[in-house]
Short mmCIF file of C-alpha atoms in Angstrom, two decimals:
data_model
loop_
_atom_site.label_atom_id
_atom_site.label_comp_id
_atom_site.label_asym_id
_atom_site.label_seq_id
_atom_site.Cartn_x
_atom_site.Cartn_y
_atom_site.Cartn_z
CA MET A 1 -47.97 -36.88 -23.56
CA LYS A 2 -49.99 -39.88 -24.61
CA SER A 3 -51.04 -39.91 -28.26
CA ASN A 4 -54.41 -40.87 -29.68
CA ILE A 5 -52.97 -43.65 -31.84
CA LYS A 6 -55.30 -46.63 -32.04
CA ASN A 7 -54.36 -48.44 -35.25
CA ILE A 8 -50.76 -49.54 -35.81
CA ALA A 9 -49.23 -51.43 -38.73
CA VAL A 10 -45.87 -53.22 -38.75
CA LEU A 11 -43.72 -54.28 -41.69
CA THR A 12 -40.32 -55.80 -42.38
CA SER A 13 -38.25 -54.52 -45.28
CA GLY A 14 -34.85 -55.04 -46.87
CA GLY A 15 -32.77 -58.08 -46.02
CA ASP A 16 -34.29 -60.49 -43.52
CA ALA A 17 -32.56 -60.91 -40.16
CA PRO A 18 -32.95 -63.54 -37.42
CA GLY A 19 -35.05 -62.14 -34.60
CA MET A 20 -37.49 -60.26 -36.81
CA ASN A 21 -40.28 -62.66 -35.88
CA ALA A 22 -39.64 -62.15 -32.17
CA CYS A 23 -39.88 -58.44 -32.85
CA ILE A 24 -43.13 -58.73 -34.82
CA ARG A 25 -44.59 -60.79 -31.98
CA ALA A 26 -43.67 -58.14 -29.42
CA VAL A 27 -45.09 -55.32 -31.55
CA ILE A 28 -48.43 -57.07 -32.09
CA ARG A 29 -48.93 -58.21 -28.51
CA THR A 30 -47.79 -54.94 -26.93
CA GLY A 31 -50.17 -52.99 -29.14
CA ILE A 32 -53.06 -55.30 -28.29
CA TYR A 33 -52.22 -55.03 -24.59
CA HIS A 34 -52.64 -51.27 -24.86
CA GLY A 35 -55.96 -51.58 -26.70
CA CYS A 36 -54.70 -50.82 -30.20
CA ASN A 37 -55.86 -52.49 -33.40
CA MET A 38 -52.83 -54.14 -34.98
CA PHE A 39 -52.07 -54.82 -38.64
CA GLY A 40 -49.32 -56.71 -40.45
CA VAL A 41 -48.09 -55.59 -43.86
CA THR A 42 -46.97 -58.46 -46.09
CA GLN A 43 -43.90 -57.85 -48.30
CA GLY A 44 -42.79 -54.55 -46.86
CA TYR A 45 -43.39 -51.33 -48.74
CA GLN A 46 -44.68 -53.30 -51.70
CA GLY A 47 -47.42 -54.57 -49.41
CA LEU A 48 -48.39 -51.00 -48.54
CA ILE A 49 -48.79 -50.20 -52.23
CA ASP A 50 -50.65 -53.46 -52.98
CA ASN A 51 -52.89 -52.96 -49.91
CA ASN A 52 -51.67 -56.25 -48.47
CA ILE A 53 -52.43 -54.99 -44.98
CA ASN A 54 -54.19 -57.44 -42.68
CA PRO A 55 -55.47 -57.39 -39.09
CA MET A 56 -53.44 -59.42 -36.61
CA ASP A 57 -54.37 -60.69 -33.17
CA ALA A 58 -52.34 -62.23 -30.36
CA ARG A 59 -52.68 -65.72 -31.85
CA SER A 60 -51.38 -64.50 -35.24
CA VAL A 61 -47.91 -64.44 -33.74
CA SER A 62 -47.97 -67.67 -31.74
CA ASN A 63 -44.99 -70.05 -32.01
CA ILE A 64 -42.78 -67.81 -34.13
CA LEU A 65 -40.05 -66.83 -31.64
CA HIS A 66 -37.76 -69.63 -32.83
CA MET A 67 -38.26 -69.03 -36.55
CA GLY A 68 -35.74 -67.35 -38.82
CA GLY A 69 -36.74 -65.02 -41.64
CA THR A 70 -39.92 -62.98 -41.30
CA ILE A 71 -43.52 -64.18 -41.34
CA LEU A 72 -44.49 -60.85 -42.92
CA LYS A 73 -42.09 -61.45 -45.82
CA THR A 74 -39.96 -58.75 -47.40
CA ALA A 75 -39.44 -57.39 -50.92
CA ARG A 76 -37.60 -54.71 -52.82
CA CYS A 77 -39.95 -51.94 -53.89
CA LEU A 78 -38.72 -49.38 -56.39
CA ALA A 79 -42.25 -47.95 -56.67
CA PHE A 80 -42.11 -46.74 -53.07
CA LYS A 81 -39.24 -44.44 -54.02
CA GLU A 82 -41.60 -42.51 -56.27
CA ASP A 83 -44.20 -40.00 -55.08
CA GLU A 84 -47.01 -41.92 -56.78
CA GLY A 85 -46.13 -45.13 -54.95
CA MET A 86 -45.94 -43.39 -51.59
CA GLU A 87 -49.25 -41.65 -52.18
CA LEU A 88 -50.97 -44.94 -52.95
CA ALA A 89 -49.44 -46.50 -49.83
CA PHE A 90 -50.70 -43.60 -47.72
CA LYS A 91 -54.22 -43.88 -49.16
CA ASN A 92 -54.28 -47.58 -48.28
CA LEU A 93 -53.25 -46.86 -44.70
CA LYS A 94 -55.72 -44.01 -44.42
CA ALA A 95 -58.59 -46.20 -45.68
CA LYS A 96 -57.92 -48.55 -42.75
CA GLU A 97 -57.52 -45.58 -40.38
CA ILE A 98 -53.96 -46.65 -39.56
CA ASP A 99 -52.16 -43.78 -37.88
CA GLY A 100 -48.92 -45.45 -36.81
CA LEU A 101 -46.33 -47.43 -38.79
CA ILE A 102 -43.50 -49.48 -37.27
CA VAL A 103 -40.79 -50.51 -39.72
CA ILE A 104 -38.16 -53.19 -39.07
CA GLY A 105 -35.09 -53.08 -41.31
CA GLY A 106 -31.85 -51.34 -42.20
CA ASP A 107 -30.78 -48.05 -43.74
CA GLY A 108 -32.81 -48.48 -46.93
CA THR A 109 -35.91 -49.21 -44.87
CA PHE A 110 -35.33 -46.17 -42.68
CA THR A 111 -34.72 -43.93 -45.68
CA GLY A 112 -38.12 -44.83 -47.06
CA ALA A 113 -39.81 -44.49 -43.65
CA LYS A 114 -38.28 -41.07 -43.02
CA ARG A 115 -39.40 -39.69 -46.38
CA PHE A 116 -42.86 -41.26 -46.00
CA GLY A 117 -43.35 -39.79 -42.53
CA GLU A 118 -42.16 -36.34 -43.58
CA LYS A 119 -44.32 -36.27 -46.70
CA PHE A 120 -47.60 -37.50 -45.21
CA GLY A 121 -47.28 -36.86 -41.50
CA ILE A 122 -47.83 -40.47 -40.46
CA ASN A 123 -46.27 -41.51 -37.15
CA VAL A 124 -43.21 -43.70 -37.78
CA ILE A 125 -40.92 -45.66 -35.46
CA GLY A 126 -37.97 -47.67 -36.80
CA ILE A 127 -36.46 -50.86 -35.40
CA PRO A 128 -32.89 -51.73 -36.54
CA GLY A 129 -33.06 -55.15 -38.17
CA THR A 130 -29.92 -55.95 -40.13
CA ILE A 131 -27.12 -58.47 -39.67
CA ASP A 132 -24.53 -55.81 -40.63
CA ASN A 133 -24.71 -53.93 -37.29
CA ASP A 134 -24.16 -50.67 -39.14
CA LEU A 135 -26.83 -48.27 -37.86
CA TYR A 136 -25.97 -45.44 -35.49
CA GLY A 137 -27.91 -45.47 -32.23
CA SER A 138 -27.81 -49.16 -31.35
CA ASP A 139 -24.86 -51.14 -30.05
CA PHE A 140 -26.34 -54.24 -31.67
CA THR A 141 -28.80 -54.52 -34.53
CA LEU A 142 -31.32 -57.33 -34.74
CA GLY A 143 -29.85 -60.46 -36.35
CA TYR A 144 -26.19 -59.55 -35.93
CA ASP A 145 -25.52 -61.91 -33.02
CA THR A 146 -27.15 -64.87 -34.77
CA ALA A 147 -25.25 -64.20 -37.99
CA VAL A 148 -21.93 -64.12 -36.13
CA ASN A 149 -22.72 -67.41 -34.40
CA THR A 150 -23.81 -69.01 -37.68
CA ILE A 151 -20.54 -68.02 -39.33
CA ILE A 152 -18.48 -69.26 -36.41
CA GLU A 153 -20.18 -72.64 -36.59
CA ALA A 154 -19.44 -72.87 -40.32
CA ILE A 155 -15.80 -71.86 -39.85
CA ASP A 156 -15.32 -74.43 -37.09
CA LYS A 157 -16.35 -77.12 -39.56
CA ILE A 158 -14.13 -75.73 -42.28
CA ARG A 159 -11.21 -75.68 -39.84
CA ASP A 160 -11.58 -79.45 -39.37
CA THR A 161 -11.07 -80.17 -43.05
CA ALA A 162 -8.41 -77.46 -43.39
CA ASP A 163 -6.33 -79.10 -40.67
CA SER A 164 -6.76 -82.53 -42.22
CA HIS A 165 -5.41 -81.44 -45.60
CA ASP A 166 -2.95 -78.61 -44.80
CA ARG A 167 -5.22 -76.13 -46.55
CA LEU A 168 -5.53 -72.37 -46.70
CA PHE A 169 -9.17 -71.28 -46.73
CA PHE A 170 -10.43 -67.86 -47.75
CA ILE A 171 -13.90 -67.43 -46.30
CA GLU A 172 -16.03 -64.57 -47.56
CA VAL A 173 -18.61 -63.10 -45.20
CA MET A 174 -21.21 -60.36 -45.63
CA GLY A 175 -20.35 -56.74 -44.91
CA ARG A 176 -20.17 -54.53 -47.98
CA ASP A 177 -19.50 -51.36 -45.96
CA SER A 178 -19.07 -52.72 -42.44
CA GLY A 179 -16.42 -55.09 -41.13
CA CYS A 180 -18.27 -55.83 -37.88
CA ILE A 181 -19.15 -59.40 -38.82
CA ALA A 182 -15.73 -60.19 -40.27
CA LEU A 183 -13.78 -58.81 -37.31
CA ARG A 184 -15.75 -60.59 -34.61
CA THR A 185 -15.87 -63.91 -36.45
CA ALA A 186 -12.13 -63.70 -37.04
CA ILE A 187 -11.50 -63.38 -33.29
CA ALA A 188 -14.03 -66.06 -32.32
CA SER A 189 -12.85 -68.59 -34.88
CA GLY A 190 -9.12 -68.06 -34.45
CA ALA A 191 -8.58 -66.89 -38.03
CA GLU A 192 -5.04 -66.14 -39.11
CA ALA A 193 -6.03 -62.90 -40.84
CA VAL A 194 -9.03 -60.73 -41.67
CA LEU A 195 -9.57 -58.29 -44.54
CA LEU A 196 -11.94 -55.41 -43.75
CA PRO A 197 -13.53 -52.52 -45.68
CA GLU A 198 -12.46 -50.00 -43.02
CA LYS A 199 -8.80 -51.00 -42.72
CA GLU A 200 -6.45 -51.70 -45.58
CA THR A 201 -4.31 -54.81 -45.35
CA SER A 202 -1.97 -55.15 -48.32
CA LEU A 203 -1.64 -58.49 -50.06
CA LYS A 204 2.09 -58.32 -49.34
CA GLU A 205 1.34 -58.01 -45.62
CA LEU A 206 -1.14 -60.88 -45.81
CA ILE A 207 1.32 -63.17 -47.58
CA SER A 208 4.05 -62.34 -45.05
CA LYS A 209 1.69 -63.28 -42.23
CA LEU A 210 0.77 -66.58 -43.86
CA LYS A 211 4.44 -67.40 -44.48
CA ALA A 212 5.23 -66.71 -40.84
CA GLY A 213 2.51 -69.14 -39.79
CA ALA A 214 3.76 -71.80 -42.17
CA SER A 215 7.31 -71.38 -40.85
CA THR A 216 6.08 -72.25 -37.34
CA LYS A 217 4.40 -75.37 -38.68
CA LYS A 218 0.78 -74.24 -38.70
CA SER A 219 -1.22 -77.09 -40.21
CA SER A 220 -3.81 -74.78 -41.78
CA SER A 221 -4.74 -71.14 -42.13
CA ILE A 222 -8.06 -69.33 -42.43
CA VAL A 223 -8.50 -65.82 -43.77
CA ILE A 224 -11.81 -64.02 -43.29
CA VAL A 225 -12.69 -61.68 -46.15
CA SER A 226 -15.40 -59.07 -45.77
CA GLU A 227 -17.21 -58.75 -49.10
CA GLY A 228 -16.49 -55.00 -49.13
CA ASN A 229 -12.71 -55.44 -48.98
CA LYS A 230 -10.92 -53.19 -51.50
CA TYR A 231 -9.08 -56.06 -53.22
CA GLY A 232 -12.31 -57.75 -54.25
CA GLY A 233 -13.99 -60.96 -53.19
CA ALA A 234 -12.43 -64.08 -51.74
CA TYR A 235 -11.87 -65.69 -55.15
CA ASP A 236 -9.86 -62.72 -56.47
CA ILE A 237 -7.74 -62.52 -53.33
CA ALA A 238 -7.14 -66.28 -53.25
CA LYS A 239 -5.87 -66.22 -56.85
CA SER A 240 -3.46 -63.38 -56.07
CA VAL A 241 -2.12 -65.09 -52.97
CA LYS A 242 -1.85 -68.53 -54.57
CA ARG A 243 0.50 -67.19 -57.25
CA LYS A 244 2.98 -66.05 -54.61
CA PHE A 245 2.41 -68.51 -51.78
CA THR A 246 2.14 -72.21 -52.60
CA HIS A 247 2.71 -73.74 -49.16
CA TYR A 248 -0.96 -74.66 -48.72
CA ASP A 249 -3.61 -76.09 -50.98
CA THR A 250 -5.86 -73.02 -51.35
CA LYS A 251 -9.66 -73.16 -51.18
CA VAL A 252 -12.46 -70.59 -51.13
CA THR A 253 -15.81 -70.67 -49.33
CA ILE A 254 -18.44 -67.96 -49.79
CA LEU A 255 -21.00 -68.31 -47.02
CA GLY A 256 -23.53 -66.05 -48.76
CA HIS A 257 -27.11 -66.04 -47.57
CA LEU A 258 -26.45 -68.87 -45.14
CA GLN A 259 -25.54 -65.99 -42.81
CA ARG A 260 -29.06 -64.57 -42.85
CA GLY A 261 -30.96 -67.73 -41.99
CA GLY A 262 -31.49 -69.99 -39.05
CA SER A 263 -33.18 -69.89 -35.68
CA PRO A 264 -32.31 -66.66 -33.83
CA SER A 265 -30.00 -66.79 -30.85
CA GLY A 266 -31.33 -66.15 -27.37
CA PHE A 267 -29.77 -62.70 -27.53
CA ASP A 268 -31.63 -61.80 -30.73
CA ARG A 269 -34.93 -63.18 -29.44
CA ILE A 270 -34.64 -60.98 -26.36
CA LEU A 271 -33.38 -57.97 -28.33
CA GLY A 272 -36.22 -58.30 -30.85
CA SER A 273 -38.74 -58.52 -28.03
CA ARG A 274 -37.30 -55.50 -26.23
CA LEU A 275 -37.19 -53.36 -29.36
CA GLY A 276 -40.71 -54.32 -30.47
CA TYR A 277 -42.11 -53.65 -27.02
CA ALA A 278 -40.34 -50.29 -26.81
CA ALA A 279 -41.37 -49.21 -30.32
CA VAL A 280 -45.08 -49.53 -29.52
CA ASN A 281 -44.74 -47.89 -26.11
CA GLU A 282 -42.84 -44.93 -27.56
CA MET A 283 -45.36 -44.50 -30.37
CA ILE A 284 -48.23 -44.50 -27.90
CA LYS A 285 -46.37 -41.81 -25.91
CA GLY A 286 -46.38 -39.65 -29.04
CA GLU A 287 -42.88 -40.25 -30.40
CA THR A 288 -42.41 -40.33 -34.15
CA MET A 289 -39.56 -40.30 -36.70
CA GLN A 290 -37.41 -42.13 -34.16
CA MET A 291 -35.49 -45.41 -34.00
CA VAL A 292 -35.44 -47.55 -30.86
CA GLY A 293 -32.01 -49.02 -30.19
CA LEU A 294 -29.92 -50.75 -27.54
CA ARG A 295 -27.23 -48.60 -25.94
CA GLY A 296 -25.42 -49.77 -22.83
CA ASN A 297 -28.15 -52.38 -22.20
CA GLU A 298 -30.83 -49.68 -22.17
CA ILE A 299 -33.36 -48.92 -24.88
CA LYS A 300 -32.79 -45.40 -26.22
CA LEU A 301 -34.32 -43.27 -28.94
CA THR A 302 -32.34 -41.95 -31.90
CA SER A 303 -33.87 -39.84 -34.65
CA LEU A 304 -34.13 -41.53 -38.03
CA GLU A 305 -32.03 -38.66 -39.38
CA GLU A 306 -29.17 -39.47 -36.99
CA ALA A 307 -29.51 -43.23 -37.44
CA LEU A 308 -29.05 -42.79 -41.17
CA HIS A 309 -26.43 -40.08 -41.37
CA VAL A 310 -24.25 -40.21 -38.26
CA HIS A 311 -21.38 -42.60 -38.86
CA SER A 312 -19.56 -42.66 -35.55
CA TYR A 313 -19.02 -46.41 -35.33
CA LYS A 314 -15.40 -47.51 -35.29
CA LEU A 315 -14.11 -51.05 -35.16
CA GLU A 316 -12.79 -51.76 -31.67
CA ALA A 317 -9.06 -51.06 -31.46
CA ASP A 318 -8.46 -53.97 -29.09
CA LEU A 319 -10.15 -56.43 -31.44
CA LEU A 320 -8.08 -55.16 -34.38
CA GLU A 321 -4.91 -55.62 -32.37
CA MET A 322 -6.03 -59.07 -31.22
CA THR A 323 -6.29 -60.30 -34.80
CA HIS A 324 -2.51 -59.89 -35.00
CA VAL A 325 -1.50 -60.95 -31.49
CA LEU A 326 -3.67 -64.05 -31.08
CA SER A 327 -3.03 -65.49 -34.55
CA ILE A 328 0.74 -66.03 -34.22
#
């Protein structure tokens, strides 16, 4: 059934991710195409509380497809976790007669959206925007592909200097709870080893692997460290390894927020556009408390409850095996 929704707001929350602007563009223009009044919320949930909710037209989102970050900005908002903050946000939406809210972000964003929708009955659709690729219901989350490519480019440059100086580099990438980024960048960059949150690799095993490489005259070695690895960050691991393995000059690079920025890849521009387009269409059909995601190259709906609490993702067994086979 088609809903009576006429006024839709969109916000971005949590960590920014490349492709968010493409998604915002698709949301605004799809809504306008269907005759809806569209609004952008600046600074996420904080913007809802501060009533920073502004009308947007088709020209408001011109020439933003190629831009990283988010034109709507994002901010942490502890006040939105409290009933008083949510009530104020709802009053601000109600005053503008906004009856639909589309949120782009990760698990924290969806947690807030789910509670907000349940408490006040506002129609909510979520779009997975996070470089971590850790939400159930979408094979790829918005920004993940760009982040992987950004890291690969950085590692390629580090490899040049590592080869020139017979160096061992420990490169720390984002992924507190998910090793998706680390595993794929390890394969794509030809890393000698990767340390993941989901799979324990002992320091003894790591050192043995590095010694084997040195014995076959490898001129450099690169180890990818996911920030959620149980042994700590790249600096801690590098110190432990250096005490027992002195073959290489050891260096550490923490890529940090470099991974979040930059112009989105073609994949993320298309994904953002597909998800934004689908979110508006599903909301107009009457769907609420759902996430739109990409599964098997088709856009599918997953409840916010499932997206947040079903943890069925497993790192691909063939990729895990490849990290050992291809790095000899």
